[in-house]
XYZ file of C-alpha atoms in Angstrom:
360
model
C 124.302 -112.558 135.017
C 125.267 -109.512 137.052
C 125.132 -110.065 140.804
C 122.455 -108.249 142.793
C 125.221 -106.620 144.816
C 126.631 -104.961 141.690
C 123.160 -103.941 140.538
C 122.385 -102.421 143.950
C 125.683 -100.544 144.053
C 125.044 -99.174 140.551
C 121.551 -97.836 141.121
C 122.496 -96.500 144.563
C 125.275 -94.521 142.885
C 122.892 -93.236 140.219
C 120.383 -92.222 142.893
C 123.083 -90.328 144.824
C 123.810 -88.328 141.669
C 120.298 -87.792 140.290
C 118.092 -88.113 143.421
C 115.698 -90.139 141.251
C 114.468 -93.438 142.670
C 115.295 -96.447 140.551
C 114.713 -100.190 140.680
C 115.648 -103.190 138.570
C 113.299 -106.086 137.743
C 113.961 -109.437 136.119
C 112.226 -110.596 132.916
C 109.319 -111.981 134.956
C 108.668 -108.621 136.581
C 110.122 -109.667 139.950
C 111.979 -107.018 141.940
C 115.753 -107.521 142.181
C 117.065 -104.283 143.713
C 115.569 -100.883 144.484
C 116.303 -97.501 146.054
C 112.702 -97.192 147.308
C 109.750 -99.277 148.458
C 107.736 -99.824 145.243
C 103.956 -100.078 145.130
C 102.181 -103.379 144.527
C 101.047 -102.222 141.102
C 104.661 -102.082 139.890
C 104.842 -105.795 138.998
C 101.575 -105.664 137.071
C 102.723 -102.591 135.179
C 106.064 -104.257 134.448
C 104.358 -107.322 132.946
C 102.323 -105.018 130.680
C 105.520 -103.329 129.547
C 107.415 -106.621 128.992
C 104.667 -107.940 126.729
C 104.695 -104.742 124.658
C 107.043 -104.029 121.771
C 108.135 -100.669 123.197
C 111.702 -100.123 124.469
C 110.509 -97.510 126.961
C 107.129 -96.570 128.306
C 105.426 -94.549 131.062
C 102.844 -96.513 133.036
C 101.031 -95.453 136.212
C 103.564 -92.930 137.383
C 106.631 -95.013 136.519
C 108.936 -94.922 133.527
C 110.026 -98.338 132.259
C 113.109 -99.130 130.150
C 114.211 -102.424 128.624
C 117.842 -103.481 129.048
C 118.830 -105.916 126.291
C 121.847 -108.023 125.493
C 122.073 -108.719 121.758
C 118.301 -108.257 121.348
C 117.523 -110.520 124.305
C 115.779 -108.937 127.260
C 117.908 -109.079 130.432
C 116.428 -106.545 132.869
C 113.715 -103.945 133.286
C 114.818 -100.600 134.713
C 112.158 -98.507 136.393
C 112.451 -94.807 137.245
C 109.908 -93.364 139.682
C 108.125 -90.255 138.448
C 107.234 -88.574 135.192
C 108.557 -85.721 133.100
C 111.483 -85.171 130.768
C 114.134 -85.081 133.493
C 113.145 -88.469 134.914
C 112.982 -89.865 131.383
C 116.501 -88.670 130.639
C 117.870 -90.075 133.919
C 116.112 -93.376 133.241
C 117.663 -93.598 129.766
C 121.121 -92.865 131.187
C 120.659 -95.513 133.906
C 119.454 -98.073 131.344
C 122.488 -97.290 129.175
C 124.747 -97.814 132.186
C 123.152 -101.195 132.926
C 123.432 -102.190 129.271
C 127.157 -101.498 129.398
C 127.479 -103.630 132.524
C 125.596 -106.496 130.888
C 127.874 -106.449 127.832
C 131.025 -106.206 129.962
C 129.984 -109.130 132.146
C 129.009 -111.226 129.129
C 132.353 -110.614 127.442
C 134.238 -111.405 130.630
C 132.274 -114.613 131.160
C 132.669 -115.664 127.525
C 136.426 -115.100 127.649
C 136.776 -116.891 130.952
C 134.717 -119.828 129.676
C 136.763 -119.935 126.473
C 140.090 -119.913 128.336
C 138.938 -122.683 130.706
C 137.848 -124.936 127.835
C 141.061 -124.142 125.996
C 143.178 -125.177 128.994
C 141.240 -128.414 129.437
C 141.365 -129.394 125.729
C 137.578 -129.209 125.404
C 137.531 -127.366 122.070
C 137.941 -128.448 118.465
C 140.640 -126.651 116.499
C 138.114 -124.809 114.309
C 136.194 -123.674 117.404
C 139.391 -122.337 118.977
C 140.116 -120.023 116.060
C 136.488 -118.966 115.518
C 135.842 -118.113 119.175
C 139.208 -116.388 119.591
C 138.437 -114.184 116.598
C 134.965 -113.375 117.955
C 136.398 -112.462 121.358
C 139.210 -110.399 119.760
C 141.974 -112.599 121.214
C 145.236 -112.752 119.255
C 145.766 -116.364 118.121
C 149.457 -115.940 117.285
C 150.688 -114.215 120.441
C 153.354 -116.020 122.469
C 152.026 -117.132 125.846
C 153.018 -119.057 128.948
C 150.958 -120.594 131.748
C 151.657 -119.788 135.399
C 149.985 -122.100 137.898
C 149.598 -120.639 141.393
C 148.675 -123.079 144.150
C 147.285 -121.448 147.280
C 147.541 -122.948 150.740
C 143.833 -122.409 151.407
C 140.978 -123.377 149.126
C 139.030 -120.588 147.393
C 141.552 -117.913 148.363
C 139.644 -114.937 146.939
C 142.238 -112.418 148.142
C 144.946 -114.166 146.145
C 142.685 -114.445 143.090
C 141.758 -110.769 143.127
C 145.391 -109.745 143.645
C 146.492 -111.698 140.564
C 143.564 -110.296 138.580
C 144.525 -106.775 139.595
C 148.056 -107.405 138.360
C 147.333 -109.116 135.038
C 143.661 -109.435 134.047
C 143.397 -106.458 131.704
C 142.193 -106.296 128.106
C 142.857 -109.180 125.737
C 146.508 -109.830 126.574
C 146.598 -111.692 129.915
C 143.872 -113.836 131.456
C 143.317 -115.081 134.997
C 140.988 -117.981 135.728
C 140.455 -121.018 137.968
C 139.539 -124.618 137.182
C 139.600 -125.966 140.735
C 139.503 -124.664 144.297
C 143.234 -124.355 145.026
C 144.909 -123.318 141.784
C 144.875 -119.921 140.089
C 145.859 -119.944 136.415
C 147.535 -117.003 134.735
C 147.703 -117.057 130.931
C 150.510 -114.572 130.397
C 151.303 -113.011 127.024
C 155.043 -113.025 126.408
C 156.783 -110.240 124.492
C 159.163 -111.105 121.650
C 162.240 -110.081 123.643
C 161.235 -111.867 126.864
C 163.215 -114.927 127.961
C 162.755 -117.631 130.577
C 164.794 -115.472 132.940
C 162.089 -112.825 132.565
C 159.421 -115.423 133.303
C 161.281 -116.331 136.480
C 161.222 -112.661 137.475
C 157.485 -112.553 136.765
C 156.969 -115.549 139.064
C 158.912 -113.776 141.836
C 156.799 -110.624 141.378
C 153.607 -112.685 141.788
C 155.049 -114.529 144.796
C 156.137 -111.326 146.541
C 152.867 -109.562 145.782
C 150.753 -112.415 147.149
C 152.914 -112.653 150.260
C 152.575 -108.931 150.963
C 149.162 -107.894 149.624
C 147.042 -111.040 150.006
C 148.993 -112.581 152.912
C 148.870 -115.877 151.006
C 151.472 -118.634 151.007
C 151.679 -120.019 147.507
C 153.727 -122.211 145.207
C 154.154 -121.191 141.585
C 154.989 -123.337 138.572
C 155.172 -122.338 134.925
C 155.360 -124.188 131.614
C 157.136 -123.447 128.359
C 156.376 -120.582 125.983
C 153.948 -121.531 123.187
C 153.568 -119.663 119.925
C 149.888 -120.286 119.152
C 146.712 -120.162 121.180
C 145.915 -123.805 120.412
C 149.034 -124.888 122.332
C 148.085 -123.180 125.602
C 146.830 -126.484 127.024
C 150.320 -127.963 126.558
C 151.896 -125.207 128.645
C 149.189 -125.750 131.264
C 149.959 -129.481 131.454
C 153.656 -128.673 131.780
C 152.983 -126.227 134.615
C 150.806 -128.832 136.359
C 153.578 -131.401 136.096
C 156.149 -128.888 137.338
C 154.003 -128.178 140.386
C 153.722 -131.877 141.262
C 157.365 -132.694 140.552
C 158.399 -129.675 142.615
C 156.483 -131.009 145.613
C 158.378 -134.306 145.385
C 161.945 -133.313 144.594
C 162.186 -129.573 145.282
C 159.912 -129.083 148.282
C 162.083 -126.211 149.548
C 161.378 -124.130 146.404
C 158.351 -121.872 146.000
C 158.890 -121.399 142.254
C 159.450 -124.286 139.844
C 159.921 -124.092 136.065
C 159.101 -127.002 133.774
C 162.363 -126.444 131.893
C 164.389 -126.911 135.095
C 162.873 -130.144 136.399
C 165.843 -132.207 135.247
C 165.761 -135.921 135.918
C 162.858 -135.472 138.303
C 160.559 -135.038 135.279
C 161.687 -138.412 133.920
C 161.260 -140.238 137.233
C 157.790 -138.738 137.699
C 156.606 -140.498 134.545
C 157.876 -143.955 135.584
C 155.367 -146.610 136.684
C 155.645 -147.452 140.392
C 156.194 -151.240 139.823
C 159.260 -150.420 137.708
C 160.552 -148.123 140.452
C 160.148 -150.859 143.063
C 162.060 -153.280 140.856
C 164.899 -150.777 140.455
C 165.162 -150.121 144.205
C 165.153 -153.836 144.952
C 168.047 -154.368 142.533
C 170.076 -151.476 143.962
C 169.503 -151.983 147.677
C 168.830 -155.732 147.732
C 165.424 -155.416 149.345
C 166.435 -152.555 151.654
C 165.478 -148.894 151.325
C 167.197 -145.553 151.978
C 164.316 -144.921 154.392
C 165.997 -147.480 156.677
C 169.207 -145.455 156.996
C 169.759 -143.493 160.177
C 169.706 -139.697 160.161
C 173.484 -139.401 160.366
C 173.996 -141.538 157.252
C 171.367 -139.652 155.251
C 172.866 -136.308 156.282
C 176.303 -137.492 155.185
C 174.993 -138.688 151.811
C 173.054 -135.500 151.054
C 175.904 -133.225 152.113
C 178.342 -135.241 149.980
C 176.115 -134.719 146.932
C 175.644 -131.025 147.719
C 179.417 -130.578 147.618
C 179.844 -132.398 144.303
C 181.516 -135.478 145.855
C 184.233 -133.347 147.458
C 185.464 -135.236 150.551
C 187.379 -132.328 152.113
C 184.564 -129.779 151.796
C 181.927 -132.255 153.007
C 183.930 -133.205 156.104
C 184.479 -129.507 156.835
C 180.761 -128.688 156.636
C 179.860 -131.723 158.745
C 182.504 -130.757 161.326
C 184.042 -134.218 161.193
C 187.530 -135.520 160.399
C 188.201 -136.510 156.811
C 188.930 -140.083 157.908
C 185.543 -140.247 159.652
C 183.810 -139.337 156.412
C 185.877 -141.917 154.509
C 184.886 -144.525 157.096
C 181.187 -143.703 156.631
C 181.494 -143.918 152.849
C 183.328 -147.257 153.103
C 180.599 -148.570 155.404
C 177.933 -147.475 152.915
C 179.839 -149.167 150.096
C 179.891 -152.482 151.958
C 176.119 -152.404 152.524
C 175.099 -151.304 149.000
C 178.035 -152.149 146.736
C 178.101 -148.518 145.618
C 181.069 -146.232 146.203
C 179.827 -142.639 146.225
C 183.320 -141.408 145.414
C 182.954 -143.040 141.975
C 180.917 -140.927 139.582
C 178.831 -143.739 138.050
C 177.971 -145.173 141.474
C 177.132 -141.712 142.768
C 174.700 -141.150 139.869
C 173.027 -144.502 140.504
C 172.654 -143.750 144.205
C 171.333 -140.237 143.573
C 168.708 -141.514 141.163
C 167.747 -144.241 143.637
C 167.172 -141.623 146.354
C 164.935 -139.625 144.004
C 162.999 -142.740 143.008
C 162.346 -143.512 146.675
C 161.075 -139.950 147.196
C 158.732 -140.411 144.248
C 157.460 -143.749 145.562
C 156.850 -142.304 149.030
C 154.904 -139.408 147.487
C 152.759 -141.718 145.380
C 151.928 -143.861 148.411
C 150.830 -140.797 150.393
C 148.580 -139.383 147.658
């Protein structure tokens, strides 16, 4: 259903051009929008016209036109006055409204189809039948971009993304909740994941500048058929959540680059607690002081390089060795040994995951 605002804007524009007063009624003869103050007899005349089989008719100084959508009556357009000129203007206005009705129906149908496709609400046969009816290529390569906005119902961000990508039957923009915008992006044969990363940066920069919106963007893998779009959507959703836990400093996260974080995210919390208890003997990295945590993180950032870590921490090499020895005595893990370092790194990530799950 077209909004009254769009209907009003349309007939106001037609009036400015033709100087013929117009109004639009619903299928019960009730006034929706008008460029003039209609007489009381208008509703009665409209009901007479609706019950007739005529597509257009002149009644009591008004010219009535039916606006249909696939043989179903949607609106009644009324032009004030008589004569051939008014009749022609009325026909042109009715044709304009008919085009709007069809365009809005197609947009709604496509949006509804994409939403159900993302949420796995369609049978396989329905996917192919509806895609064919809506002229959507079933074999095009596509990828899902999930854009989380800071504010709920960020219409500026939504319209900016639609302006960028919602054209024709190639890319689609929709929403399934109040904070996430979903872009179904068609991928060209020569495009790679590096190109998808560039696309994510374009969206991020555009939303920062045009819509003044702070967003996080995640994207899934490329799928080859329309039936697999929901898989890419689930991957993008996971990437967004995993990014919040392990890569909170990043605004763009790709499912393919989640690394071990993707594995930890799928572990049950009781198993995580058991692992932490075994590693830290009932303690937790949350209990370490800020200096110790800074030392550990900087040591990992520098690939277990003692000299570079001590330089960046502005401490003597022996001081760093002392801190690492102290950590080894309390945990039994020597971060200078690769296997111990891996165990400790995973333990830190598991604790992050557990903390996140407790907060949500």
